Amino acid sequence: MSGPLLGAWRDRPSPMLIDGELISGRRGFPTADPATEDVLGEATDGTAADLDRAIDAAHRAFHRTGWATDHRRRVHCLRQLRDALTRHAGELRELTIREAGVPRFLTFGAQLDTPVSDLGWFADLAERYDWTRDLGRAEPMGIPSDRRVTREPAGVVAAITPWNFPHQITLAKLGPALAAGNTVVLKPAPDTPWCAAALGRIIAEETDIPPGVVNIVTGADHALGARLVADPRIDLISFTGSTATGKAVMRAAAENLTRVFLELGGKSAFIVLDDADLRAACSYAAFTAATHAGQGCAITTRLLVPRARHDEAVEITARALARIGVGDPGDDGTVCGPVISARQRDRIEGYLALAVKEGGAFATGGRRAARDRGHWIEPTLINGLTNDARTAREEIFGPVLVILPHDGDDDAVRIANDSPYGLSGAVHGGDRERARAVARRLRTGTVSVNGGIWYGADVPFGGYKQSGIGREMGVAGFEEYLETKSIAEGAP
Ligand code: NAD
């Protein structure tokens, strides 16, 4: 892999972006291709001192420049960033495939092209947003007062991201945070530092985003994230990652009462009603569960099928998963690539062993794929469990689907909602109104009915229950990054 962005990083660690400067540290840590285990190169291993300078720069840029109030400048910079990323789309695509193991077809959508173009949506929103609303005159306690409500940026945002959708998640934070007038310190996942470093380089070299407005600190140690969220100079934490880490983030934030916005894990249900086209629904459920080796927070990983057709559903789904198989993420037809790391593969294997202990059986898969190098798990269907099993309740984050029988719509809704999570869901049925009614009863932040796609810049995304707090994307996602100030003027 080479190109103008990445070519230089073969010999020295990729740089961080701090206060407008690209800084290559002395210490690096490796980043590798999960499909081959080839080391791509090194990224700078940021230190506590680097983080401190980044927070300081973001604080200064927020309080001492016009960034927070100059809407037009921000809109210009966001469009410029979108255009610059678009110019580098070819190189970024290969990087995303190699560093995150993302199947190529996804980079034409949610893994790269769509979130890049969505920056334009946030620029447009900032341009037309009602920053000040006039509430008119009132006379509280007999005092004539002209009241208005203004929206202002929250301040310095700590953005912490996972590795599974490295551009989508980063840009879904950066777009609205910058459009709203905040400054940002981004701490990307240790598994995908080059995706973040490439963004830093483009920001520094090809945009007018002022120094300190975006800072990117890469590092191998999760402690960097822990340090960032505990810093009293941070006004808002925008975190995406596992529920366990989200809880640690929230605990740390409580010390300074820092606002938190959390996008966490899921164990979403795919409900097939008894009037659905079983073959089409189960095939689609298999495709979804295997996509990007199941490494998506909103992927539906519990398949609920009518009890009377359970065995047929197992057969259809298992066959579809087996047909999908695993493939090189660089190939056009690959749906299920590698899992990100040996650690993640071991974790998934732990769940596969647990499934057997819990009484489950593999209708297909259930083991590593036979490949010499890389981290691979075969698309897997587990049957014979109930929704009480840990395998059916906990997020596995691999290409593993658990199939469960239901006894009608009420029972399906009960099982779907019997989860600590509430991120997403899907309903398939022949009668649209009936499917809609089931969708309305799901306690989740997004629901797809009969294959509808909810993903889009204007669609709020997020979770109920332990899947998170707040919404990303859409107007709701933009407003996460705002404060509200009410001003009342004594009338003359
Ligand atoms: P993770 O929770 O291990 O790490 C996420 C990020 O948090 C990383 O950058 C990590 O370095 C950092 N971190 C770790 N400990 C920290 C701490 N104590 N304080 C602050 N930061 C800390 O998650 P992961 O394994 O990188 O990603 C997979 C998880 O992300 C899955 O659970 C998945 O469901 C979730 N996810 C959620 C969404 C969503 O929008 N809801 C999207 C994608 C992924």
mmCIF file of C-alpha atoms in Angstrom, residues 68-292:
data_model
loop_
_atom_site.group_PDB
_atom_site.id
_atom_site.type_symbol
_atom_site.label_atom_id
_atom_site.label_comp_id
_atom_site.label_asym_id
_atom_site.label_seq_id
_atom_site.Cartn_x
_atom_site.Cartn_y
_atom_site.Cartn_z
ATOM 1 C CA ALA A 68 -16.933 29.172 18.079
ATOM 2 C CA THR A 69 -18.881 32.120 16.664
ATOM 3 C CA ASP A 70 -17.821 32.297 13.021
ATOM 4 C CA HIS A 71 -20.444 30.055 11.436
ATOM 5 C CA ARG A 72 -19.479 30.898 7.874
ATOM 6 C CA ARG A 73 -15.859 30.001 8.394
ATOM 7 C CA ARG A 74 -16.800 26.655 9.870
ATOM 8 C CA VAL A 75 -19.143 25.845 7.021
ATOM 9 C CA HIS A 76 -16.353 26.661 4.569
ATOM 10 C CA CYS A 77 -13.860 24.455 6.444
ATOM 11 C CA LEU A 78 -16.236 21.488 6.617
ATOM 12 C CA ARG A 79 -16.936 21.587 2.895
ATOM 13 C CA GLN A 80 -13.229 21.930 2.273
ATOM 14 C CA LEU A 81 -12.542 18.876 4.444
ATOM 15 C CA ARG A 82 -15.204 16.874 2.595
ATOM 16 C CA ASP A 83 -13.654 17.811 -0.741
ATOM 17 C CA ALA A 84 -10.120 17.002 0.417
ATOM 18 C CA LEU A 85 -11.171 13.593 1.766
ATOM 19 C CA THR A 86 -12.990 12.931 -1.499
ATOM 20 C CA ARG A 87 -9.802 13.683 -3.438
ATOM 21 C CA HIS A 88 -8.009 11.033 -1.370
ATOM 22 C CA ALA A 89 -10.862 8.512 -1.444
ATOM 23 C CA GLY A 90 -8.861 5.954 -3.442
ATOM 24 C CA GLU A 91 -6.007 5.838 -0.986
ATOM 25 C CA LEU A 92 -8.270 6.003 2.050
ATOM 26 C CA ARG A 93 -10.283 3.104 0.663
ATOM 27 C CA GLU A 94 -7.227 0.834 0.401
ATOM 28 C CA LEU A 95 -6.114 1.907 3.870
ATOM 29 C CA THR A 96 -9.507 1.125 5.401
ATOM 30 C CA ILE A 97 -9.550 -2.300 3.787
ATOM 31 C CA ARG A 98 -6.015 -3.107 4.920
ATOM 32 C CA GLU A 99 -6.008 -1.604 8.398
ATOM 33 C CA ALA A 100 -9.565 -2.383 9.555
ATOM 34 C CA GLY A 101 -10.250 -5.464 7.404
ATOM 35 C CA VAL A 102 -13.320 -3.759 5.950
ATOM 36 C CA PRO A 103 -14.867 -5.498 2.908
ATOM 37 C CA ARG A 104 -14.402 -3.282 -0.119
ATOM 38 C CA PHE A 105 -18.113 -2.977 -0.922
ATOM 39 C CA LEU A 106 -18.735 -1.246 2.420
ATOM 40 C CA THR A 107 -16.211 1.486 1.661
ATOM 41 C CA PHE A 108 -18.515 2.736 -1.096
ATOM 42 C CA GLY A 109 -21.138 3.329 1.604
ATOM 43 C CA ALA A 110 -21.029 3.621 5.374
ATOM 44 C CA GLN A 111 -17.337 2.824 5.767
ATOM 45 C CA LEU A 112 -16.023 5.788 3.768
ATOM 46 C CA ASP A 113 -17.826 7.514 0.908
ATOM 47 C CA THR A 114 -21.102 8.206 2.713
ATOM 48 C CA PRO A 115 -19.658 9.683 5.933
ATOM 49 C CA VAL A 116 -17.300 11.837 3.873
ATOM 50 C CA SER A 117 -20.144 13.281 1.807
ATOM 51 C CA ASP A 118 -22.249 13.611 4.992
ATOM 52 C CA LEU A 119 -19.846 16.321 6.186
ATOM 53 C CA GLY A 120 -21.642 18.471 3.633
ATOM 54 C CA TRP A 121 -24.953 17.755 5.330
ATOM 55 C CA PHE A 122 -23.617 19.092 8.629
ATOM 56 C CA ALA A 123 -22.207 22.164 6.861
ATOM 57 C CA ASP A 124 -25.626 22.816 5.299
ATOM 58 C CA LEU A 125 -27.307 22.351 8.670
ATOM 59 C CA ALA A 126 -24.996 24.844 10.376
ATOM 60 C CA GLU A 127 -25.707 27.307 7.575
ATOM 61 C CA ARG A 128 -29.463 27.225 7.978
ATOM 62 C CA TYR A 129 -29.675 26.463 11.690
ATOM 63 C CA ASP A 130 -31.751 28.724 13.897
ATOM 64 C CA TRP A 131 -28.990 29.738 16.307
ATOM 65 C CA THR A 132 -31.221 32.242 18.088
ATOM 66 C CA ARG A 133 -34.928 31.947 18.728
ATOM 67 C CA ASP A 134 -37.002 34.866 19.831
ATOM 68 C CA LEU A 135 -39.497 33.926 22.554
ATOM 69 C CA GLY A 136 -41.029 37.388 22.522
ATOM 70 C CA ARG A 137 -41.950 39.637 25.423
ATOM 71 C CA ALA A 138 -43.412 38.381 28.684
ATOM 72 C CA GLU A 139 -43.949 39.990 32.077
ATOM 73 C CA PRO A 140 -42.786 37.511 34.716
ATOM 74 C CA MET A 141 -43.394 39.049 38.149
ATOM 75 C CA GLY A 142 -44.673 42.126 36.363
ATOM 76 C CA ILE A 143 -41.298 42.928 34.733
ATOM 77 C CA PRO A 144 -41.490 43.310 30.949
ATOM 78 C CA SER A 145 -38.740 41.126 29.461
ATOM 79 C CA ASP A 146 -37.675 40.370 25.890
ATOM 80 C CA ARG A 147 -36.522 36.765 25.853
ATOM 81 C CA ARG A 148 -34.454 34.787 23.430
ATOM 82 C CA VAL A 149 -32.779 31.420 23.406
ATOM 83 C CA THR A 150 -29.410 30.988 21.753
ATOM 84 C CA ARG A 151 -27.559 27.805 21.008
ATOM 85 C CA GLU A 152 -23.812 27.784 21.549
ATOM 86 C CA PRO A 153 -21.107 25.162 21.148
ATOM 87 C CA ALA A 154 -20.443 22.997 24.190
ATOM 88 C CA GLY A 155 -16.706 23.763 24.183
ATOM 89 C CA VAL A 156 -13.825 21.286 24.061
ATOM 90 C CA VAL A 157 -14.994 17.859 22.933
ATOM 91 C CA ALA A 158 -13.165 14.638 23.743
ATOM 92 C CA ALA A 159 -13.976 12.226 20.919
ATOM 93 C CA ILE A 160 -13.084 8.592 21.547
ATOM 94 C CA THR A 161 -13.659 6.028 18.833
ATOM 95 C CA PRO A 162 -13.488 2.263 18.225
ATOM 96 C CA TRP A 163 -11.869 0.531 15.255
ATOM 97 C CA ASN A 164 -14.793 -1.117 13.499
ATOM 98 C CA PHE A 165 -16.030 1.857 11.423
ATOM 99 C CA PRO A 166 -12.978 4.107 11.721
ATOM 100 C CA HIS A 167 -14.104 6.869 9.335
ATOM 101 C CA GLN A 168 -17.843 6.736 9.881
ATOM 102 C CA ILE A 169 -17.642 7.069 13.639
ATOM 103 C CA THR A 170 -14.896 9.690 13.575
ATOM 104 C CA LEU A 171 -16.644 11.854 10.976
ATOM 105 C CA ALA A 172 -20.067 11.432 12.607
ATOM 106 C CA LYS A 173 -18.484 13.120 15.630
ATOM 107 C CA LEU A 174 -16.208 15.597 13.887
ATOM 108 C CA GLY A 175 -18.867 16.842 11.422
ATOM 109 C CA PRO A 176 -21.485 17.972 13.941
ATOM 110 C CA ALA A 177 -18.927 18.950 16.615
ATOM 111 C CA LEU A 178 -17.146 21.323 14.232
ATOM 112 C CA ALA A 179 -20.346 22.546 12.584
ATOM 113 C CA ALA A 180 -21.581 23.490 16.051
ATOM 114 C CA GLY A 181 -18.378 25.439 16.831
ATOM 115 C CA ASN A 182 -16.568 23.116 19.199
ATOM 116 C CA THR A 183 -12.922 22.192 19.210
ATOM 117 C CA VAL A 184 -11.954 18.534 19.407
ATOM 118 C CA VAL A 185 -9.366 16.163 20.813
ATOM 119 C CA LEU A 186 -9.756 12.850 19.030
ATOM 120 C CA LYS A 187 -8.374 9.655 20.548
ATOM 121 C CA PRO A 188 -8.820 6.852 17.999
ATOM 122 C CA ALA A 189 -8.698 3.130 18.740
ATOM 123 C CA PRO A 190 -5.208 1.612 18.923
ATOM 124 C CA ASP A 191 -6.149 -0.872 16.171
ATOM 125 C CA THR A 192 -6.745 1.749 13.436
ATOM 126 C CA PRO A 193 -4.360 4.650 14.067
ATOM 127 C CA TRP A 194 -3.482 5.219 10.404
ATOM 128 C CA CYS A 195 -7.091 5.907 9.428
ATOM 129 C CA ALA A 196 -7.048 8.711 12.010
ATOM 130 C CA ALA A 197 -3.548 9.888 11.119
ATOM 131 C CA ALA A 198 -4.539 10.186 7.449
ATOM 132 C CA LEU A 199 -7.424 12.422 8.468
ATOM 133 C CA GLY A 200 -5.036 14.533 10.577
ATOM 134 C CA ARG A 201 -2.673 14.978 7.702
ATOM 135 C CA ILE A 202 -5.461 16.056 5.347
ATOM 136 C CA ILE A 203 -6.808 18.525 7.915
ATOM 137 C CA ALA A 204 -3.356 20.030 8.485
ATOM 138 C CA GLU A 205 -2.267 20.231 4.870
ATOM 139 C CA GLU A 206 -5.417 20.732 2.849
ATOM 140 C CA THR A 207 -7.897 22.702 4.942
ATOM 141 C CA ASP A 208 -8.161 26.097 6.620
ATOM 142 C CA ILE A 209 -9.253 24.526 9.904
ATOM 143 C CA PRO A 210 -7.301 26.663 12.388
ATOM 144 C CA PRO A 211 -4.586 25.176 14.621
ATOM 145 C CA GLY A 212 -5.957 23.593 17.773
ATOM 146 C CA VAL A 213 -9.486 23.129 16.439
ATOM 147 C CA VAL A 214 -8.876 19.439 15.692
ATOM 148 C CA ASN A 215 -6.206 17.501 17.546
ATOM 149 C CA ILE A 216 -5.585 13.803 17.010
ATOM 150 C CA VAL A 217 -3.578 11.828 19.539
ATOM 151 C CA THR A 218 -2.842 8.210 18.631
ATOM 152 C CA GLY A 219 -1.603 5.719 21.184
ATOM 153 C CA ALA A 220 -1.329 2.039 21.985
ATOM 154 C CA ASP A 221 -2.517 2.363 25.549
ATOM 155 C CA HIS A 222 -6.206 2.679 26.426
ATOM 156 C CA ALA A 223 -5.053 4.717 29.438
ATOM 157 C CA LEU A 224 -4.750 7.676 27.069
ATOM 158 C CA GLY A 225 -8.545 7.627 26.685
ATOM 159 C CA ALA A 226 -9.038 7.314 30.428
ATOM 160 C CA ARG A 227 -6.792 10.320 30.963
ATOM 161 C CA LEU A 228 -8.639 12.371 28.359
ATOM 162 C CA VAL A 229 -12.106 11.830 29.811
ATOM 163 C CA ALA A 230 -10.929 12.688 33.332
ATOM 164 C CA ASP A 231 -9.492 16.054 32.293
ATOM 165 C CA PRO A 232 -11.423 19.012 33.731
ATOM 166 C CA ARG A 233 -10.773 21.084 30.575
ATOM 167 C CA ILE A 234 -13.087 18.787 28.609
ATOM 168 C CA ASP A 235 -16.660 20.074 28.268
ATOM 169 C CA LEU A 236 -18.244 17.134 26.477
ATOM 170 C CA ILE A 237 -17.238 13.517 25.965
ATOM 171 C CA SER A 238 -18.435 11.880 22.769
ATOM 172 C CA PHE A 239 -17.645 8.203 23.145
ATOM 173 C CA THR A 240 -18.297 5.205 20.942
ATOM 174 C CA GLY A 241 -17.207 1.779 22.105
ATOM 175 C CA SER A 242 -18.206 -1.105 24.300
ATOM 176 C CA THR A 243 -20.741 -0.782 27.077
ATOM 177 C CA ALA A 244 -18.140 -1.797 29.678
ATOM 178 C CA THR A 245 -15.821 1.033 28.616
ATOM 179 C CA GLY A 246 -18.784 3.410 28.340
ATOM 180 C CA LYS A 247 -19.549 2.790 32.001
ATOM 181 C CA ALA A 248 -15.932 3.524 32.946
ATOM 182 C CA VAL A 249 -16.100 6.731 30.892
ATOM 183 C CA MET A 250 -19.289 7.822 32.623
ATOM 184 C CA ARG A 251 -17.822 7.101 36.061
ATOM 185 C CA ALA A 252 -14.746 9.182 35.229
ATOM 186 C CA ALA A 253 -16.903 11.979 33.806
ATOM 187 C CA ALA A 254 -18.926 12.140 37.019
ATOM 188 C CA GLU A 255 -15.907 13.521 38.877
ATOM 189 C CA ASN A 256 -16.110 16.814 36.935
ATOM 190 C CA LEU A 257 -19.776 16.424 35.927
ATOM 191 C CA THR A 258 -18.639 16.456 32.305
ATOM 192 C CA ARG A 259 -21.442 15.862 29.816
ATOM 193 C CA VAL A 260 -21.326 12.438 28.224
ATOM 194 C CA PHE A 261 -22.686 11.194 24.967
ATOM 195 C CA LEU A 262 -22.336 7.433 24.624
ATOM 196 C CA GLU A 263 -22.786 5.113 21.643
ATOM 197 C CA LEU A 264 -22.339 1.604 22.989
ATOM 198 C CA GLY A 265 -22.901 -2.050 22.220
ATOM 199 C CA GLY A 266 -25.916 -4.035 21.114
ATOM 200 C CA LYS A 267 -27.509 -7.445 20.717
ATOM 201 C CA SER A 268 -30.226 -6.519 18.303
ATOM 202 C CA ALA A 269 -33.084 -8.776 17.260
ATOM 203 C CA PHE A 270 -34.194 -9.621 13.724
ATOM 204 C CA ILE A 271 -37.835 -10.668 13.983
ATOM 205 C CA VAL A 272 -39.413 -12.810 11.297
ATOM 206 C CA LEU A 273 -43.201 -12.784 11.628
ATOM 207 C CA ASP A 274 -45.232 -15.829 10.612
ATOM 208 C CA ASP A 275 -46.533 -14.138 7.448
ATOM 209 C CA ALA A 276 -43.061 -13.179 6.216
ATOM 210 C CA ASP A 277 -41.230 -14.647 3.237
ATOM 211 C CA LEU A 278 -39.069 -16.912 5.420
ATOM 212 C CA ARG A 279 -36.426 -17.623 2.799
ATOM 213 C CA ALA A 280 -35.895 -13.976 1.883
ATOM 214 C CA ALA A 281 -35.913 -12.814 5.508
ATOM 215 C CA CYS A 282 -33.500 -15.469 6.795
ATOM 216 C CA SER A 283 -31.132 -14.985 3.861
ATOM 217 C CA TYR A 284 -31.070 -11.267 4.567
ATOM 218 C CA ALA A 285 -30.514 -11.896 8.285
ATOM 219 C CA ALA A 286 -27.546 -14.114 7.395
ATOM 220 C CA PHE A 287 -26.065 -11.469 5.110
ATOM 221 C CA THR A 288 -26.431 -8.798 7.792
ATOM 222 C CA ALA A 289 -24.896 -10.931 10.544
ATOM 223 C CA ALA A 290 -21.868 -11.853 8.429
ATOM 224 C CA THR A 291 -21.199 -8.363 7.070
ATOM 225 C CA HIS A 292 -17.789 -7.049 8.182
#
